[in-house]
Amino acid sequence: MTMQRPSFTDQEALDFHSQPTAGKISMVPTKPMGTQRDLSLAYSPGVAIPVLAIAENADRAYDYTSKGNLVAVISNGTAILGLGNLGPMASKPVMEGKSVLFKRFADIDSFDVEVDTTDVEDFIRTVRNIGATWGGINLEDISSPACFIIESRLRDELDIPVFHDDQHGTAIIAAAGLINACHITGRELKDVKVAVSGAGAAGLSVAGLIRHLGVKRENILICDTGGVVYEGRTEKMDQFKSAFAVKTAKRTLAEAMDGADVFLGLSVKGAVTKEMVKSMAKDPIIFAMANPDPEITPEEIKSVRSDAIIATGRSDYPNQVNNVLGFPYIFRGALDVRARGINEEMKVACARALAELAREDVPDEVAAAYHGARPSFGREYIIPSPFDPRLISFIPPFVAQAAMDTGVARKPIADMDAYRRSLVRRADPSAAFLQGVQARARETQRRIVFAEGEEPAVVRAAFSFKNQGLGHPILIGREAQVERAMEQMGIPLGSLDIINARLSDKNPIYVDMLYARLQRQGYLKRDVQRLVNQDRNIFGSCMLKNGDADGMVTGVTRNYDAALKDAMLVLDPIGGQAVIGMSMVINLGKTIFIADTSVHELPDGPTLANIALEAARAVRGLGFTPRVAFLSYSTFGNPMGERGDRVREAVALLDQCTDVDFEYEGDVNADVAMNPHHRLIYPFSRLSGPANVLVMPAIHSASIATNLLEAMSRATVIGPMLFGLEKPVQIASLGATVGDIVDLATIAAYDTDRV
């Protein structure tokens, strides 16, 4: 697996931090501030009510303020990255960055606090006095040994989690990697001999955590600039190092590494030589984690040891020991049970969970982060990727459970499965919708055709669909080619159903059925035979038409229009309905549906009316109450124009229908349709609230709007989803990911129950 090194200039880095707005964080209100009433509730006089409630019981701050999801990132800038003591203001870009990572990876709100003092007591006093503001405190970039004293005291004096990430974050990720490296090399933690280079915050914390995991105290040799920390040593010693002093005759790092199973480096570039690596035991585990440059490079290690398992702190090598794998999820679990602190058991739980996740098959998001390479558990993948979307739902439950088991949780979680589902929704706003779709698919267990069955992404998607219990996948393709792809991916042969269209015993039935349909449309029987034999979309659609399957997903190798044309040669629209493409857009807690995004290029009035009918039917089937707006450049005839006339015709046609069971309105501009208070200006509007189904006047406007929302905001877009055919067919985009294919197959399975 090869990885590309990130490259940027100093000016690009400065521009990133300064443009278009200085800094990386801002505050976004969670409540509306559009009216005088809103302001009165948010501040005076309405705010007095929660004030009095909290005065009566301070824990109610978790109910009426953001405290329960708020972490402070606090530093005095005495140990900034590998740059040293540059002061509190110089640390601010790093602390802002840490706050961004909290939000990005665990949906935790966070702000940075820079404390202008190097005096330990002043620092402790300052943080203690503001500590009640936060649900937790992340200490960062504080020099050793002051960091040990500061964290220990604040943990005792505050009733919230206090966590020095430079110590424990590195320790947790390194411990996870060590668990897996020992698993691969057949070692037991209780037997390994460990040499640690670096007796600062991270080095001592790593040593403490692996000891908690089972590594024997006498088997850990810690080295600093004075050599091995041994019993009886007096130079360059303090109470924190003394806790790790052992009886040994070894005095140097070279001697400590001689015969060692494991090297953990948290010191400086060049601390380790090739000779030291040569002296280590068979299958050495070498974590050279100094930043920005490791104690010894992987290239140097590999030049003398082909059997080494290597990790570094850098993203341009495999097995990065990256703190972002730990602190967001440690705090997420701790905050969600309102833990009084973060103890060793919670750290161990996090390390073991990370180790377990690394052994799972990686999703597409991870492969994308590695530029298409798909890592798998082994010597070059012992630690999960920071881009694994499962981290948010996988790690915090282990941390929360450990907090509950050790008695530091004030708000235990009763339903851990429900908690995991809520975590998925935090990371991916589409998750709540998809979870409901998946639950229904698991109940119905539909047979879903994966038409392009020889494509590797499709094979993997079919296997994932089956493994998740979403239904029964059927791959269309030549057995030899499909099985070759399965072997290359490690998918067990025989685990997926494969149908060769040319050799299927249903072939004559499908030919007769399709010929009867197409014989008056210019098709000869041999033309139909060729279609059934050679076109997998045609064959799959015939399976649906004949009742031999329940739904189909296609489109990975063929453009949307061609795939849709194939399906419609076999399948009819639902009686009286339009076939439409509809995209689901989720952003900032709001869900809207946009139609038609893939079928009708320039619909006339009757077509727009049919699009609205089918969109409303589909949206209701997906569990939403439709409020339809026919969008236009005009609002209620201002200004008038030809395109607006078509929209108004569609509304007039719906007005004549007696069985329309949803709200609709038009012609309206988007800002009116989405405004919850638009009836103040247009009291005659029939919409009781903001529209959630937007019928676009043309396919280009639908496509542009959807793509803009996805590109310019944090919107999540699902689709376009195809609705209106007599049997469920979903068409993926060219080159769709495995996840996209699985999602569309699941929607096809869900749709079978709806139609």
PDB file of C-alpha atoms in Angstrom, residues 228-333:
ATOM      1  CA  VAL A 228      17.891   4.121  31.445  1.00  0.00           C
ATOM      2  CA  VAL A 229      15.651   5.045  34.373  1.00  0.00           C
ATOM      3  CA  TYR A 230      16.846   2.506  36.946  1.00  0.00           C
ATOM      4  CA  GLU A 231      16.481   2.049  40.689  1.00  0.00           C
ATOM      5  CA  GLY A 232      19.091   4.121  42.488  1.00  0.00           C
ATOM      6  CA  ARG A 233      19.581   6.709  39.760  1.00  0.00           C
ATOM      7  CA  THR A 234      19.615  10.280  41.084  1.00  0.00           C
ATOM      8  CA  GLU A 235      20.507  12.493  38.124  1.00  0.00           C
ATOM      9  CA  LYS A 236      17.678  14.054  36.106  1.00  0.00           C
ATOM     10  CA  MET A 237      15.081  12.247  38.169  1.00  0.00           C
ATOM     11  CA  ASP A 238      11.692  13.339  39.513  1.00  0.00           C
ATOM     12  CA  GLN A 239       8.770  11.660  41.242  1.00  0.00           C
ATOM     13  CA  PHE A 240       7.124  10.800  37.928  1.00  0.00           C
ATOM     14  CA  LYS A 241      10.153   9.042  36.453  1.00  0.00           C
ATOM     15  CA  SER A 242      10.887   7.311  39.740  1.00  0.00           C
ATOM     16  CA  ALA A 243       7.565   5.481  39.501  1.00  0.00           C
ATOM     17  CA  PHE A 244       9.021   3.594  36.501  1.00  0.00           C
ATOM     18  CA  ALA A 245      12.524   2.908  37.823  1.00  0.00           C
ATOM     19  CA  VAL A 246      13.429  -0.816  37.701  1.00  0.00           C
ATOM     20  CA  LYS A 247      16.308  -3.001  38.756  1.00  0.00           C
ATOM     21  CA  THR A 248      18.538  -3.475  35.717  1.00  0.00           C
ATOM     22  CA  ALA A 249      22.182  -3.419  34.728  1.00  0.00           C
ATOM     23  CA  LYS A 250      21.351  -1.734  31.420  1.00  0.00           C
ATOM     24  CA  ARG A 251      22.244   1.944  31.229  1.00  0.00           C
ATOM     25  CA  THR A 252      21.796   3.118  27.632  1.00  0.00           C
ATOM     26  CA  LEU A 253      19.052   3.053  25.037  1.00  0.00           C
ATOM     27  CA  ALA A 254      21.185   0.743  22.899  1.00  0.00           C
ATOM     28  CA  GLU A 255      21.417  -1.727  25.774  1.00  0.00           C
ATOM     29  CA  ALA A 256      17.675  -1.392  26.490  1.00  0.00           C
ATOM     30  CA  MET A 257      16.851  -2.229  22.868  1.00  0.00           C
ATOM     31  CA  ASP A 258      19.167  -5.252  22.741  1.00  0.00           C
ATOM     32  CA  GLY A 259      16.819  -8.246  22.677  1.00  0.00           C
ATOM     33  CA  ALA A 260      13.703  -6.076  23.170  1.00  0.00           C
ATOM     34  CA  ASP A 261      10.447  -7.092  21.501  1.00  0.00           C
ATOM     35  CA  VAL A 262       9.079  -3.557  21.372  1.00  0.00           C
ATOM     36  CA  PHE A 263      10.478  -0.060  20.937  1.00  0.00           C
ATOM     37  CA  LEU A 264       8.255   2.928  21.738  1.00  0.00           C
ATOM     38  CA  GLY A 265       9.806   6.217  20.677  1.00  0.00           C
ATOM     39  CA  LEU A 266       8.525   9.513  22.015  1.00  0.00           C
ATOM     40  CA  SER A 267      11.732  11.498  21.950  1.00  0.00           C
ATOM     41  CA  VAL A 268      13.720  13.063  19.096  1.00  0.00           C
ATOM     42  CA  LYS A 269      14.845  12.498  15.546  1.00  0.00           C
ATOM     43  CA  GLY A 270      17.867  10.227  15.191  1.00  0.00           C
ATOM     44  CA  ALA A 271      17.677   8.724  18.676  1.00  0.00           C
ATOM     45  CA  VAL A 272      17.762   5.180  17.222  1.00  0.00           C
ATOM     46  CA  THR A 273      20.400   3.684  14.913  1.00  0.00           C
ATOM     47  CA  LYS A 274      20.247   0.760  12.524  1.00  0.00           C
ATOM     48  CA  GLU A 275      22.522  -1.202  14.861  1.00  0.00           C
ATOM     49  CA  MET A 276      19.991  -0.818  17.655  1.00  0.00           C
ATOM     50  CA  VAL A 277      17.248  -2.132  15.382  1.00  0.00           C
ATOM     51  CA  LYS A 278      19.405  -5.087  14.365  1.00  0.00           C
ATOM     52  CA  SER A 279      19.824  -6.058  18.022  1.00  0.00           C
ATOM     53  CA  MET A 280      16.089  -6.400  18.689  1.00  0.00           C
ATOM     54  CA  ALA A 281      14.226  -9.705  18.916  1.00  0.00           C
ATOM     55  CA  LYS A 282      12.574 -11.470  15.978  1.00  0.00           C
ATOM     56  CA  ASP A 283       9.573  -9.642  14.487  1.00  0.00           C
ATOM     57  CA  PRO A 284      10.404  -6.405  16.314  1.00  0.00           C
ATOM     58  CA  ILE A 285       7.598  -3.935  16.980  1.00  0.00           C
ATOM     59  CA  ILE A 286       8.989  -0.441  16.392  1.00  0.00           C
ATOM     60  CA  PHE A 287       6.832   2.602  17.063  1.00  0.00           C
ATOM     61  CA  ALA A 288       9.025   5.629  16.221  1.00  0.00           C
ATOM     62  CA  MET A 289       6.539   8.355  17.121  1.00  0.00           C
ATOM     63  CA  ALA A 290       8.637  11.515  17.455  1.00  0.00           C
ATOM     64  CA  ASN A 291       7.194  14.422  15.444  1.00  0.00           C
ATOM     65  CA  PRO A 292       7.763  15.804  12.937  1.00  0.00           C
ATOM     66  CA  ASP A 293      10.626  13.366  12.320  1.00  0.00           C
ATOM     67  CA  PRO A 294      10.741   9.866  13.869  1.00  0.00           C
ATOM     68  CA  GLU A 295      13.618   8.472  15.931  1.00  0.00           C
ATOM     69  CA  ILE A 296      14.458   6.353  12.905  1.00  0.00           C
ATOM     70  CA  THR A 297      12.704   6.317   9.540  1.00  0.00           C
ATOM     71  CA  PRO A 298      10.780   3.318   8.234  1.00  0.00           C
ATOM     72  CA  GLU A 299      13.151   3.205   5.281  1.00  0.00           C
ATOM     73  CA  GLU A 300      16.134   2.855   7.602  1.00  0.00           C
ATOM     74  CA  ILE A 301      14.398   0.151   9.605  1.00  0.00           C
ATOM     75  CA  LYS A 302      13.470  -1.839   6.500  1.00  0.00           C
ATOM     76  CA  SER A 303      17.046  -1.680   5.219  1.00  0.00           C
ATOM     77  CA  VAL A 304      18.152  -3.873   8.159  1.00  0.00           C
ATOM     78  CA  ARG A 305      14.962  -5.673   9.272  1.00  0.00           C
ATOM     79  CA  SER A 306      12.391  -7.119   6.887  1.00  0.00           C
ATOM     80  CA  ASP A 307      10.376  -8.595   9.761  1.00  0.00           C
ATOM     81  CA  ALA A 308       9.603  -5.356  11.645  1.00  0.00           C
ATOM     82  CA  ILE A 309       6.129  -3.951  12.311  1.00  0.00           C
ATOM     83  CA  ILE A 310       6.529  -0.186  12.116  1.00  0.00           C
ATOM     84  CA  ALA A 311       4.404   2.751  13.249  1.00  0.00           C
ATOM     85  CA  THR A 312       5.154   6.465  13.286  1.00  0.00           C
ATOM     86  CA  GLY A 313       3.385   9.680  14.197  1.00  0.00           C
ATOM     87  CA  ARG A 314       3.268  10.788  10.566  1.00  0.00           C
ATOM     88  CA  SER A 315       0.417  10.564   8.072  1.00  0.00           C
ATOM     89  CA  ASP A 316       2.726   9.791   5.147  1.00  0.00           C
ATOM     90  CA  TYR A 317       3.598   6.320   6.483  1.00  0.00           C
ATOM     91  CA  PRO A 318       1.356   3.368   7.347  1.00  0.00           C
ATOM     92  CA  ASN A 319       0.248   2.881  10.964  1.00  0.00           C
ATOM     93  CA  GLN A 320       0.044   6.504  12.035  1.00  0.00           C
ATOM     94  CA  VAL A 321      -0.287   6.939  15.795  1.00  0.00           C
ATOM     95  CA  ASN A 322      -2.737   9.816  15.486  1.00  0.00           C
ATOM     96  CA  ASN A 323      -4.348  11.305  18.582  1.00  0.00           C
ATOM     97  CA  VAL A 324      -7.486  12.158  16.627  1.00  0.00           C
ATOM     98  CA  LEU A 325      -8.367   8.476  16.928  1.00  0.00           C
ATOM     99  CA  GLY A 326      -8.676   8.899  20.671  1.00  0.00           C
ATOM    100  CA  PHE A 327      -9.577  12.210  22.250  1.00  0.00           C
ATOM    101  CA  PRO A 328     -12.819  12.965  20.314  1.00  0.00           C
ATOM    102  CA  TYR A 329     -14.294   9.571  21.155  1.00  0.00           C
ATOM    103  CA  ILE A 330     -12.988   9.446  24.731  1.00  0.00           C
ATOM    104  CA  PHE A 331     -14.740  12.747  25.411  1.00  0.00           C
ATOM    105  CA  ARG A 332     -17.853  11.738  23.458  1.00  0.00           C
ATOM    106  CA  GLY A 333     -18.346   8.687  25.646  1.00  0.00           C
TER     107      GLY A 333
END
